[in-house]
GROMACS .gro file of C-alpha atoms in nm:
model
  309
    1MET     CA    1  -0.324   2.945   6.412
    2TRP     CA    2  -0.462   2.588   6.433
    3GLY     CA    3  -0.778   2.698   6.258
    4LEU     CA    4  -0.577   2.835   5.967
    5ARG     CA    5  -0.377   2.515   5.943
    6LEU     CA    6  -0.694   2.305   5.941
    7ARG     CA    7  -0.844   2.517   5.661
    8VAL     CA    8  -0.526   2.481   5.452
    9LEU     CA    9  -0.517   2.106   5.517
   10GLY     CA   10  -0.882   2.081   5.415
   11LYS     CA   11  -0.813   2.260   5.087
   12VAL     CA   12  -0.521   2.025   5.015
   13LEU     CA   13  -0.733   1.718   5.086
   14ARG     CA   14  -1.014   1.846   4.864
   15SER     CA   15  -0.764   1.916   4.586
   16VAL     CA   16  -0.619   1.566   4.617
   17LYS     CA   17  -0.967   1.410   4.606
   18SER     CA   18  -1.061   1.623   4.303
   19LEU     CA   19  -0.740   1.523   4.124
   20SER     CA   20  -0.803   1.156   4.204
   21ARG     CA   21  -1.156   1.176   4.060
   22GLU     CA   22  -1.027   1.346   3.744
   23LEU     CA   23  -0.755   1.085   3.694
   24ALA     CA   24  -1.006   0.805   3.740
   25ARG     CA   25  -1.241   0.970   3.490
   26ARG     CA   26  -0.963   1.004   3.233
   27GLN     CA   27  -0.854   0.642   3.278
   28ILE     CA   28  -1.207   0.524   3.208
   29ALA     CA   29  -1.243   0.751   2.906
   30ALA     CA   30  -0.894   0.685   2.766
   31PRO     CA   31  -0.981   0.380   2.549
   32ASP     CA   32  -1.241   0.585   2.360
   33SER     CA   33  -1.044   0.907   2.339
   34VAL     CA   34  -0.692   0.793   2.246
   35PRO     CA   35  -0.651   0.863   1.874
   36LEU     CA   36  -0.557   0.569   1.658
   37PRO     CA   37  -0.230   0.599   1.466
   38LYS     CA   38  -0.256   0.701   1.102
   39ILE     CA   39  -0.156   0.395   0.901
   40GLY     CA   40  -0.015   0.417   0.551
   41ILE     CA   41   0.028   0.119   0.318
   42ALA     CA   42   0.296   0.113   0.048
   43LEU     CA   43   0.215  -0.110  -0.249
   44GLY     CA   44   0.528  -0.207  -0.444
   45GLY     CA   45   0.565  -0.304  -0.808
   46GLY     CA   46   0.581  -0.649  -0.961
   47PHE     CA   47   0.362  -0.662  -1.273
   48ALA     CA   48   0.112  -0.953  -1.248
   49ARG     CA   49   0.250  -1.046  -0.906
   50GLY     CA   50   0.106  -0.720  -0.777
   51ILE     CA   51  -0.237  -0.883  -0.772
   52ALA     CA   52  -0.122  -1.017  -0.433
   53HIS     CA   53  -0.186  -0.664  -0.300
   54ILE     CA   54  -0.559  -0.733  -0.328
   55GLY     CA   55  -0.525  -1.020  -0.082
   56VAL     CA   56  -0.350  -0.791   0.165
   57LEU     CA   57  -0.626  -0.530   0.136
   58LYS     CA   58  -0.889  -0.800   0.171
   59VAL     CA   59  -0.752  -0.907   0.509
   60LEU     CA   60  -0.723  -0.548   0.630
   61GLU     CA   61  -1.090  -0.494   0.542
   62GLU     CA   62  -1.198  -0.813   0.717
   63GLU     CA   63  -1.006  -0.716   1.029
   64ASN     CA   64  -1.138  -0.358   1.032
   65ILE     CA   65  -0.787  -0.211   1.013
   66PRO     CA   66  -0.820   0.159   0.924
   67ILE     CA   67  -0.597   0.280   0.640
   68SER     CA   68  -0.535   0.656   0.629
   69PHE     CA   69  -0.299   0.676   0.329
   70VAL     CA   70  -0.196   0.463   0.030
   71ALA     CA   71   0.110   0.498  -0.193
   72GLY     CA   72   0.165   0.283  -0.500
   73THR     CA   73   0.430   0.207  -0.757
   74SER     CA   74   0.356   0.045  -1.094
   75VAL     CA   75   0.091  -0.223  -1.041
   76GLY     CA   76   0.073  -0.102  -0.681
   77ALA     CA   77  -0.042   0.235  -0.816
   78LEU     CA   78  -0.307   0.062  -1.026
   79ILE     CA   79  -0.438  -0.141  -0.731
   80GLY     CA   80  -0.414   0.159  -0.499
   81ALA     CA   81  -0.608   0.389  -0.730
   82ILE     CA   82  -0.895   0.143  -0.768
   83TYR     CA   83  -0.909   0.078  -0.394
   84CYS     CA   84  -0.885   0.443  -0.289
   85SER     CA   85  -1.160   0.533  -0.537
   86GLY     CA   86  -1.403   0.328  -0.331
   87ALA     CA   87  -1.388  -0.028  -0.469
   88SER     CA   88  -1.395  -0.304  -0.211
   89ALA     CA   89  -1.132  -0.576  -0.199
   90ALA     CA   90  -1.400  -0.827  -0.300
   91GLU     CA   91  -1.484  -0.623  -0.612
   92MET     CA   92  -1.115  -0.597  -0.697
   93GLU     CA   93  -1.066  -0.971  -0.655
   94GLU     CA   94  -1.349  -1.038  -0.898
   95ILE     CA   95  -1.192  -0.804  -1.154
   96ALA     CA   96  -0.843  -0.950  -1.107
   97CYS     CA   97  -0.958  -1.306  -1.158
   98ARG     CA   98  -1.087  -1.225  -1.508
   99VAL     CA   99  -0.837  -0.962  -1.628
  100ARG     CA  100  -0.564  -1.058  -1.875
  101PHE     CA  101  -0.268  -0.883  -2.037
  102ARG     CA  102  -0.479  -0.796  -2.344
  103ASP     CA  103  -0.723  -0.602  -2.124
  104PHE     CA  104  -0.474  -0.323  -2.052
  105ALA     CA  105  -0.201  -0.354  -2.317
  106ARG     CA  106  -0.145  -0.437  -2.680
  107TRP     CA  107   0.166  -0.521  -2.876
  108THR     CA  108   0.288  -0.247  -3.103
  109ILE     CA  109   0.588  -0.142  -3.311
  110SER     CA  110   0.770   0.147  -3.147
  111ARG     CA  111   1.124   0.266  -3.087
  112TYR     CA  112   1.034   0.307  -2.718
  113GLY     CA  113   0.870  -0.022  -2.628
  114PHE     CA  114   0.717  -0.343  -2.752
  115ALA     CA  115   0.371  -0.263  -2.618
  116SER     CA  116   0.139   0.026  -2.539
  117ASN     CA  117  -0.061   0.046  -2.219
  118ARG     CA  118  -0.326   0.272  -2.372
  119ARG     CA  119  -0.586   0.005  -2.306
  120MET     CA  120  -0.515   0.058  -1.936
  121ALA     CA  121  -0.699   0.388  -1.966
  122GLY     CA  122  -1.011   0.203  -2.077
  123LEU     CA  123  -0.976  -0.049  -1.795
  124LEU     CA  124  -0.930   0.224  -1.535
  125ASN     CA  125  -1.218   0.432  -1.667
  126SER     CA  126  -1.443   0.128  -1.636
  127VAL     CA  127  -1.347   0.037  -1.277
  128LEU     CA  128  -1.250   0.365  -1.108
  129LYS     CA  129  -1.538   0.515  -0.913
  130VAL     CA  130  -1.381   0.863  -0.939
  131LYS     CA  131  -1.133   1.009  -1.188
  132THR     CA  132  -0.921   1.256  -0.989
  133PHE     CA  133  -0.701   1.239  -0.678
  134GLU     CA  134  -0.913   1.505  -0.510
  135GLU     CA  135  -1.222   1.281  -0.520
  136LEU     CA  136  -1.059   0.972  -0.368
  137ARG     CA  137  -1.199   0.812  -0.055
  138ILE     CA  138  -0.844   0.762   0.081
  139PRO     CA  139  -0.551   0.995  -0.002
  140LEU     CA  140  -0.320   0.835  -0.260
  141ALA     CA  141   0.034   0.898  -0.382
  142VAL     CA  142   0.142   0.754  -0.719
  143ALA     CA  143   0.514   0.715  -0.792
  144ALA     CA  144   0.672   0.746  -1.137
  145THR     CA  145   1.029   0.810  -1.256
  146ASP     CA  146   1.151   1.108  -1.459
  147PHE     CA  147   1.337   0.946  -1.751
  148ALA     CA  148   1.565   1.249  -1.804
  149SER     CA  149   1.682   1.305  -1.445
  150GLY     CA  150   1.619   0.966  -1.288
  151ASN     CA  151   1.438   1.136  -1.002
  152GLY     CA  152   1.119   1.009  -0.852
  153VAL     CA  153   0.799   1.198  -0.928
  154ILE     CA  154   0.511   1.175  -0.681
  155PHE     CA  155   0.158   1.257  -0.795
  156ARG     CA  156  -0.108   1.348  -0.539
  157SER     CA  157  -0.344   1.566  -0.741
  158GLY     CA  158  -0.503   1.588  -1.083
  159ASP     CA  159  -0.597   1.313  -1.326
  160LEU     CA  160  -0.567   0.956  -1.200
  161VAL     CA  161  -0.564   0.760  -1.523
  162GLU     CA  162  -0.259   0.913  -1.691
  163THR     CA  163  -0.049   0.916  -1.373
  164VAL     CA  164  -0.121   0.547  -1.312
  165ARG     CA  165  -0.028   0.471  -1.673
  166ALA     CA  166   0.300   0.655  -1.619
  167SER     CA  167   0.372   0.464  -1.300
  168CYS     CA  168   0.313   0.139  -1.493
  169ALA     CA  169   0.531   0.231  -1.794
  170TYR     CA  170   0.759  -0.071  -1.754
  171PRO     CA  171   1.082   0.011  -1.948
  172GLY     CA  172   1.139  -0.203  -2.254
  173MET     CA  173   0.781  -0.327  -2.253
  174PHE     CA  174   0.563  -0.014  -2.240
  175GLU     CA  175   0.618   0.320  -2.405
  176PRO     CA  176   0.699   0.610  -2.168
  177ILE     CA  177   0.420   0.853  -2.079
  178ARG     CA  178   0.453   1.230  -2.112
  179ILE     CA  179   0.297   1.445  -1.838
  180ASP     CA  180   0.371   1.814  -1.778
  181ASN     CA  181   0.661   1.811  -2.025
  182LYS     CA  182   0.825   1.519  -1.847
  183VAL     CA  183   0.886   1.179  -2.000
  184LEU     CA  184   0.793   0.929  -1.730
  185VAL     CA  185   0.863   0.559  -1.684
  186ASP     CA  186   0.785   0.298  -1.421
  187GLY     CA  187   0.795   0.418  -1.061
  188MET     CA  188   0.989   0.109  -0.952
  189LEU     CA  189   1.312   0.271  -1.068
  190ALA     CA  190   1.284   0.551  -0.811
  191HIS     CA  191   1.041   0.412  -0.551
  192PRO     CA  192   1.037   0.030  -0.557
  193VAL     CA  193   0.820   0.037  -0.244
  194PRO     CA  194   0.698   0.395  -0.181
  195THR     CA  195   0.733   0.412   0.197
  196LYS     CA  196   0.888   0.758   0.227
  197PRO     CA  197   0.602   0.937   0.045
  198LEU     CA  198   0.365   0.796   0.308
  199ARG     CA  199   0.567   0.957   0.587
  200GLU     CA  200   0.553   1.284   0.397
  201MET     CA  201   0.174   1.249   0.374
  202GLY     CA  202   0.148   1.217   0.753
  203ALA     CA  203   0.148   0.841   0.814
  204GLU     CA  204   0.253   0.750   1.169
  205ARG     CA  205   0.285   0.379   1.094
  206VAL     CA  206   0.388   0.240   0.756
  207LEU     CA  207   0.302  -0.106   0.625
  208ALA     CA  208   0.522  -0.200   0.328
  209ILE     CA  209   0.418  -0.469   0.079
  210HIS     CA  210   0.725  -0.596  -0.106
  211LEU     CA  211   0.679  -0.843  -0.392
  212LYS     CA  212   1.008  -1.025  -0.362
  213GLY     CA  213   1.016  -1.255  -0.660
  214ARG     CA  214   1.236  -1.384  -0.938
  215TRP     CA  215   1.252  -1.700  -1.144
  216ASP     CA  216   1.454  -1.997  -1.017
  217VAL     CA  217   1.820  -1.914  -0.980
  218GLY     CA  218   1.918  -2.194  -1.216
  219GLY     CA  219   1.641  -2.122  -1.463
  220VAL     CA  220   1.671  -1.988  -1.815
  221PRO     CA  221   1.484  -1.669  -1.910
  222ARG     CA  222   1.209  -1.725  -2.164
  223HIS     CA  223   1.243  -1.389  -2.335
  224LEU     CA  224   1.355  -1.029  -2.305
  225PHE     CA  225   1.093  -0.946  -2.044
  226ASP     CA  226   1.221  -1.215  -1.810
  227VAL     CA  227   1.563  -1.054  -1.839
  228ILE     CA  228   1.420  -0.709  -1.766
  229GLY     CA  229   1.212  -0.847  -1.481
  230GLN     CA  230   1.511  -1.013  -1.319
  231CYS     CA  231   1.709  -0.689  -1.350
  232PHE     CA  232   1.428  -0.503  -1.175
  233ALA     CA  233   1.424  -0.764  -0.898
  234ILE     CA  234   1.798  -0.725  -0.847
  235ALA     CA  235   1.773  -0.345  -0.843
  236GLN     CA  236   1.483  -0.364  -0.599
  237GLU     CA  237   1.683  -0.579  -0.359
  238ASN     CA  238   1.989  -0.358  -0.385
  239SER     CA  239   1.785  -0.044  -0.314
  240ALA     CA  240   1.608  -0.183  -0.007
  241ALA     CA  241   1.823   0.035   0.220
  242LEU     CA  242   1.653   0.340   0.067
  243TRP     CA  243   1.293   0.242   0.138
  244ARG     CA  244   1.306  -0.020   0.414
  245PRO     CA  245   1.396   0.220   0.703
  246TRP     CA  246   1.071   0.411   0.648
  247ALA     CA  247   0.860   0.098   0.707
  248ASP     CA  248   0.739  -0.023   1.047
  249LEU     CA  249   0.618  -0.360   0.919
  250LEU     CA  250   0.724  -0.547   0.605
  251ILE     CA  251   0.494  -0.798   0.437
  252GLU     CA  252   0.635  -1.017   0.160
  253PRO     CA  253   0.376  -1.238  -0.012
  254GLU     CA  254   0.520  -1.564  -0.143
  255VAL     CA  255   0.511  -1.495  -0.517
  256LYS     CA  256   0.835  -1.653  -0.637
  257ALA     CA  257   0.647  -1.937  -0.803
  258PHE     CA  258   0.461  -1.692  -1.028
  259LYS     CA  259   0.593  -1.540  -1.349
  260TYR     CA  260   0.578  -1.167  -1.413
  261ASP     CA  261   0.295  -1.216  -1.663
  262ASP     CA  262   0.101  -1.482  -1.471
  263PHE     CA  263  -0.239  -1.315  -1.499
  264GLU     CA  264  -0.397  -1.659  -1.546
  265HIS     CA  265  -0.314  -1.728  -1.179
  266SER     CA  266  -0.466  -1.411  -1.038
  267CYS     CA  267  -0.683  -1.593  -0.785
  268GLU     CA  268  -0.380  -1.776  -0.644
  269LEU     CA  269  -0.192  -1.447  -0.620
  270VAL     CA  270  -0.476  -1.295  -0.418
  271HIS     CA  271  -0.456  -1.592  -0.181
  272ALA     CA  272  -0.079  -1.544  -0.146
  273GLY     CA  273  -0.140  -1.186  -0.036
  274GLU     CA  274  -0.401  -1.298   0.215
  275ALA     CA  275  -0.171  -1.557   0.368
  276ALA     CA  276   0.117  -1.312   0.406
  277MET     CA  277  -0.100  -1.043   0.565
  278ARG     CA  278  -0.257  -1.287   0.810
  279ALA     CA  279   0.090  -1.397   0.916
  280GLY     CA  280   0.175  -1.036   1.005
  281LEU     CA  281  -0.162  -0.944   1.150
  282ALA     CA  282  -0.066  -0.978   1.516
  283ASP     CA  283   0.212  -0.720   1.477
  284LEU     CA  284  -0.015  -0.479   1.293
  285ARG     CA  285  -0.298  -0.510   1.546
  286ALA     CA  286  -0.050  -0.436   1.824
  287TRP     CA  287  -0.015  -0.084   1.679
  288LEU     CA  288  -0.382  -0.023   1.743
  289ASN     CA  289  -0.443  -0.230   2.056
  290LEU     CA  290  -0.772  -0.325   1.897
  291LEU     CA  291  -1.011  -0.388   2.184
  292PRO     CA  292  -1.388  -0.337   2.184
  293ALA     CA  293  -1.341  -0.011   2.378
  294ALA     CA  294  -1.101   0.129   2.119
  295GLY     CA  295  -1.383   0.253   1.900
  296LEU     CA  296  -1.359  -0.023   1.638
  297PRO     CA  297  -1.552  -0.349   1.610
  298ALA     CA  298  -1.361  -0.640   1.756
  299ALA     CA  299  -1.253  -0.870   1.474
  300ILE     CA  300  -1.226  -1.243   1.517
  301PRO     CA  301  -0.856  -1.324   1.490
  302ASN     CA  302  -0.731  -1.590   1.253
  303PRO     CA  303  -0.610  -1.879   1.476
  304ALA     CA  304  -0.329  -1.955   1.230
  305ALA     CA  305  -0.196  -1.600   1.245
  306VAL     CA  306  -0.250  -1.493   1.607
  307PRO     CA  307  -0.095  -1.712   1.878
  308ALA     CA  308  -0.308  -1.806   2.171
  309ASP     CA  309  -0.241  -1.638   2.506
   0.00000   0.00000   0.00000
């Protein structure tokens, strides 16, 4: 009887020791084996102010933050397409600092708008490293708005150039774009900041870039496009309840001092995006617990953005 009890006790002890060794092994291996969350970044609209998105992407690159998905509206779609095609943030900054309104649009006489963005096709063809969604380095969603129904239209396959043009078809300024028998206008009307499409793509964490800007409250609009721009800003604020809940972190570059057509201040807009992203960097890095053992190079934190322990 005692012999049987001793054999059973021995088996239990060996099982406990084996379990302890396995747990210890898993604890040591955990930092390398825990999968990082899939991060999606939503790039909102804002015409020239959208150049601030480049500053955000620049910081993410410098800090080795992995981006799994990108969704863009209007200028956010333009920036997103170029980035997802393989361009670096530094390359995009160089392009932005020399691009002007005339490089992607021209004034025209039309019942549907004061300008055409046909030149945008030439700009995109010259800077995109690939021409279709399927070839992109990072999966991209481009948001546009169906003029007839008012519903959002999300593009994730096919030709990049025409879908980006549709997403950037700013009502009143640019003529609508027809794709697949649909008349499409700016994606800001349906998806001011396209956070929900990122969730549908599989993003586990969503970083939303909102370009909250309008001219001074007491100011006088210069022309029709200031009026339209202010109306978009108001609509964007009023619709925040539709897109904000899908975001885990909201970044709002300080762009109020810039006009909607301030392409001459592109470099300053890039810097505004950098500053805003650095201010939110500690929260974003907390998602990843970025340590040397986590499988990513340890980045040197910005002292101004990350508080000391």
